XYZ file of C-alpha atoms in Angstrom:
270
model
C 0.000 0.000 0.000
C 1.382 3.382 -1.032
C 0.431 6.550 0.827
C 0.764 10.126 -0.379
C 0.636 12.997 2.097
C -0.362 16.352 0.688
C 1.304 18.752 3.085
C 4.371 17.961 5.155
C 3.654 19.826 8.405
C 3.790 18.622 12.006
C 0.893 16.173 11.873
C 2.028 14.643 8.589
C 5.531 14.326 10.011
C 4.156 12.587 13.113
C 2.116 10.169 10.994
C 5.051 9.358 8.715
C 7.271 8.659 11.706
C 4.573 6.480 13.279
C 4.014 4.504 10.083
C 7.717 3.814 9.646
C 7.803 2.466 13.210
C 4.914 0.185 12.211
C 7.054 -1.434 9.486
C 5.990 0.699 6.552
C 8.868 1.233 4.144
C 10.023 4.718 3.088
C 9.398 3.664 -0.526
C 5.679 3.305 0.290
C 5.343 6.952 1.365
C 5.493 10.143 -0.676
C 4.839 13.745 0.308
C 3.689 16.685 -1.784
C 5.129 19.795 -0.142
C 5.680 23.246 -1.650
C 8.435 24.299 0.743
C 11.821 23.149 -0.571
C 13.424 23.221 2.872
C 10.678 21.030 4.311
C 10.998 18.578 1.407
C 14.717 18.237 2.063
C 14.061 17.740 5.768
C 11.514 14.965 5.153
C 13.792 13.174 2.720
C 16.748 13.436 5.104
C 14.874 12.372 8.250
C 12.684 9.604 6.851
C 14.023 8.678 3.424
C 10.608 9.214 1.845
C 10.058 10.770 -1.559
C 9.107 14.452 -1.295
C 7.953 16.317 -4.398
C 6.564 19.745 -5.243
C 3.832 18.877 -7.752
C 0.640 16.914 -7.143
C 1.000 15.090 -10.439
C 4.326 13.633 -9.298
C 3.057 12.292 -5.982
C -0.419 10.924 -6.737
C -0.251 8.327 -9.579
C 1.115 5.354 -7.588
C -0.817 6.101 -4.383
C -3.545 3.935 -2.896
C -4.284 6.377 -0.046
C -4.083 10.165 -0.058
C -3.853 12.028 3.255
C -4.879 15.681 3.081
C -2.643 17.325 5.682
C -2.874 20.989 4.728
C -4.418 23.850 6.685
C -8.228 24.045 6.463
C -8.021 27.392 4.679
C -5.903 25.792 1.938
C -7.982 22.671 1.426
C -10.455 24.066 -1.123
C -7.689 25.027 -3.554
C -5.746 21.803 -2.976
C -8.857 19.633 -3.420
C -9.757 21.246 -6.728
C -6.232 20.636 -8.018
C -6.352 17.066 -6.749
C -9.728 16.158 -8.297
C -8.436 15.342 -11.827
C -5.880 12.907 -10.407
C -8.315 10.750 -8.415
C -9.034 7.222 -9.619
C -10.433 5.261 -6.701
C -7.918 6.115 -3.974
C -9.038 6.423 -0.364
C -8.839 10.104 0.653
C -8.295 10.875 4.342
C -8.624 14.449 5.589
C -7.014 15.642 8.811
C -7.999 19.259 8.122
C -10.061 20.525 11.061
C -13.602 21.730 10.410
C -13.980 20.756 6.749
C -17.206 18.805 6.220
C -17.551 15.845 3.888
C -20.147 17.502 1.662
C -17.837 20.449 1.003
C -14.731 18.325 0.468
C -16.657 15.996 -1.857
C -17.886 18.994 -3.865
C -14.381 20.448 -4.207
C -13.153 17.016 -5.335
C -15.739 16.811 -8.111
C -18.331 14.810 -6.145
C -15.743 12.238 -5.043
C -17.100 10.129 -2.192
C -14.419 7.706 -0.998
C -13.603 9.950 1.968
C -12.652 9.692 5.623
C -12.723 12.753 7.885
C -10.570 12.670 10.988
C -9.852 14.814 14.036
C -6.454 14.025 15.595
C -4.936 15.966 18.478
C -1.486 17.305 19.281
C -0.295 14.426 21.525
C -0.082 12.535 18.221
C 3.250 14.345 17.857
C 4.651 12.013 20.532
C 2.624 8.936 19.565
C 0.018 9.491 22.290
C -2.790 10.940 20.199
C -6.551 10.420 20.197
C -8.218 10.588 16.780
C -11.895 10.551 15.863
C -12.826 9.196 12.421
C -15.918 9.295 10.214
C -16.342 7.700 6.781
C -18.814 8.064 3.946
C -20.930 5.079 2.932
C -18.645 4.577 -0.093
C -15.718 3.572 2.137
C -15.377 -0.201 2.504
C -14.672 -2.075 5.741
C -11.137 -2.765 4.513
C -10.594 0.937 3.798
C -11.890 1.842 7.254
C -9.297 -0.535 8.676
C -6.610 1.106 6.547
C -7.611 4.519 7.940
C -7.517 3.061 11.455
C -4.019 1.696 10.848
C -2.740 5.026 9.525
C -4.144 7.225 12.308
C -3.481 4.501 14.873
C 0.230 4.857 14.116
C 0.219 7.929 16.384
C -2.120 6.814 19.163
C -5.701 5.647 19.721
C -8.715 5.921 17.415
C -12.495 6.136 17.771
C -14.946 5.791 14.886
C -18.222 7.734 14.952
C -21.293 6.967 12.856
C -22.590 10.542 12.418
C -20.411 13.315 11.016
C -21.675 15.905 13.490
C -20.011 13.823 16.188
C -16.658 14.943 14.779
C -17.448 18.437 16.115
C -17.989 16.832 19.519
C -14.686 14.941 19.154
C -13.072 18.308 18.424
C -14.503 19.730 21.649
C -13.404 16.743 23.757
C -10.083 15.408 22.497
C -9.197 17.848 19.719
C -9.183 20.893 21.989
C -8.805 18.756 25.122
C -5.010 19.058 25.477
C -5.467 22.822 25.893
C -7.802 22.256 28.854
C -5.209 20.027 30.495
C -2.423 22.549 29.819
C -4.652 25.262 31.309
C -5.140 23.237 34.502
C -1.438 22.373 34.702
C -0.504 26.030 34.268
C -2.828 27.013 37.142
C -1.369 24.321 39.407
C 2.172 25.444 38.605
C 1.327 29.075 39.403
C -0.215 28.024 42.721
C 2.813 25.851 43.531
C 5.106 28.832 43.012
C 2.899 30.983 45.244
C 3.309 28.251 47.872
C 7.081 28.682 47.747
C 8.411 26.304 45.103
C 10.791 27.293 42.322
C 9.414 27.188 38.745
C 11.393 23.999 38.119
C 10.066 22.337 41.274
C 6.521 23.476 40.533
C 6.763 22.062 37.017
C 8.071 18.711 38.237
C 5.475 18.372 40.991
C 2.584 19.309 38.712
C 3.539 17.308 35.621
C 4.197 14.112 37.554
C 0.929 14.522 39.449
C -0.998 14.945 36.204
C 0.758 11.969 34.602
C 0.222 9.764 37.634
C -3.447 10.667 37.983
C -4.085 10.029 34.279
C -2.293 6.686 34.411
C -4.235 5.667 37.525
C -7.541 6.590 35.860
C -6.537 4.717 32.687
C -5.567 1.560 34.574
C -8.561 1.504 36.931
C -11.800 -0.306 36.132
C -13.691 2.069 38.418
C -15.286 5.362 37.335
C -13.233 8.516 37.814
C -15.852 9.718 40.303
C -15.020 6.778 42.586
C -11.312 7.589 42.411
C -12.155 11.195 43.252
C -14.105 10.157 46.349
C -11.308 7.884 47.519
C -8.767 10.697 47.551
C -11.195 13.116 49.249
C -11.272 12.580 53.014
C -14.027 14.293 55.006
C -12.704 17.491 56.521
C -9.334 17.075 54.779
C -7.192 19.191 52.477
C -8.585 17.791 49.219
C -12.147 18.456 50.338
C -11.196 22.063 51.139
C -9.751 22.535 47.669
C -12.713 20.929 45.918
C -15.172 23.023 47.944
C -13.568 26.227 46.637
C -13.636 24.884 43.071
C -17.326 24.030 43.462
C -18.092 27.493 44.839
C -16.377 29.021 41.802
C -18.187 26.610 39.457
C -14.999 25.234 37.927
C -16.657 22.024 36.721
C -19.551 23.925 35.174
C -17.076 26.228 33.445
C -15.205 23.287 31.922
C -18.437 21.719 30.676
C -19.743 25.017 29.271
C -16.413 25.629 27.558
C -16.561 22.277 25.807
C -20.084 22.989 24.563
C -18.776 26.333 23.242
C -15.957 24.518 21.436
C -18.442 22.132 19.799
C -20.647 25.026 18.668
C -17.659 26.922 17.289
C -16.609 23.800 15.383
C -19.974 23.737 13.621
C -19.695 27.463 12.856
C -16.233 27.028 11.386
C -17.502 24.170 9.237
C -20.097 26.523 7.743
C -17.545 29.292 7.167
C -14.788 27.108 5.749
C -17.205 25.284 3.452
C -18.375 28.377 1.616
C -17.367 28.774 -2.028
């Protein structure tokens, strides 16, 4: 199976690296990238073929991964349309809906829309996927294998769920960074150096996430177990409840989902 990436940015680079670790050969991967410096970097780091023109990268490809910015996808798709002949097309461009991408590709329907997140850069990503009815079970598995090279995957059966994926895992790393930043600031106010605050906070976040991932019990049970009546944790959680921290997180995620739908409308306009 030969894969062509259109766009050689961070996410494409992460996917290429992940695929090569999964026993793909450099000869199976090509990249269409306008930037000469980036092409040289990809060829040097991975040994893959990097070209400037679409026509040079597409003909031998079984799968095409659209890895350009959402604002660039309309132009790229229209240039790509004449070169399509049954390949599976996977889009990792945020916000672009299937109906719009299909239209730009000349009513091409063998499409998978995905929403990866930034931890994919270190092989710890979470990606949501949605496919049109024209995509076969084998092609769905191929898409799973490609995005699974940089972490975990979750298929959804309705495209609007991709906007919800965006709000949960797509934007989710920012929520975690926001919480970590607040903990680090508080740790420094409590007398720790920035380096000590960083170490204390990061390891706490990692440990808590690993404990939640390894436990068969709901997170709410774990929360209760660490919260002793009249103790320090209860005092902290009481203040957070008074300031409606949980409600703010939930409301923010609903806002992210709504904004995702709005961006889909804006980006899909001709």
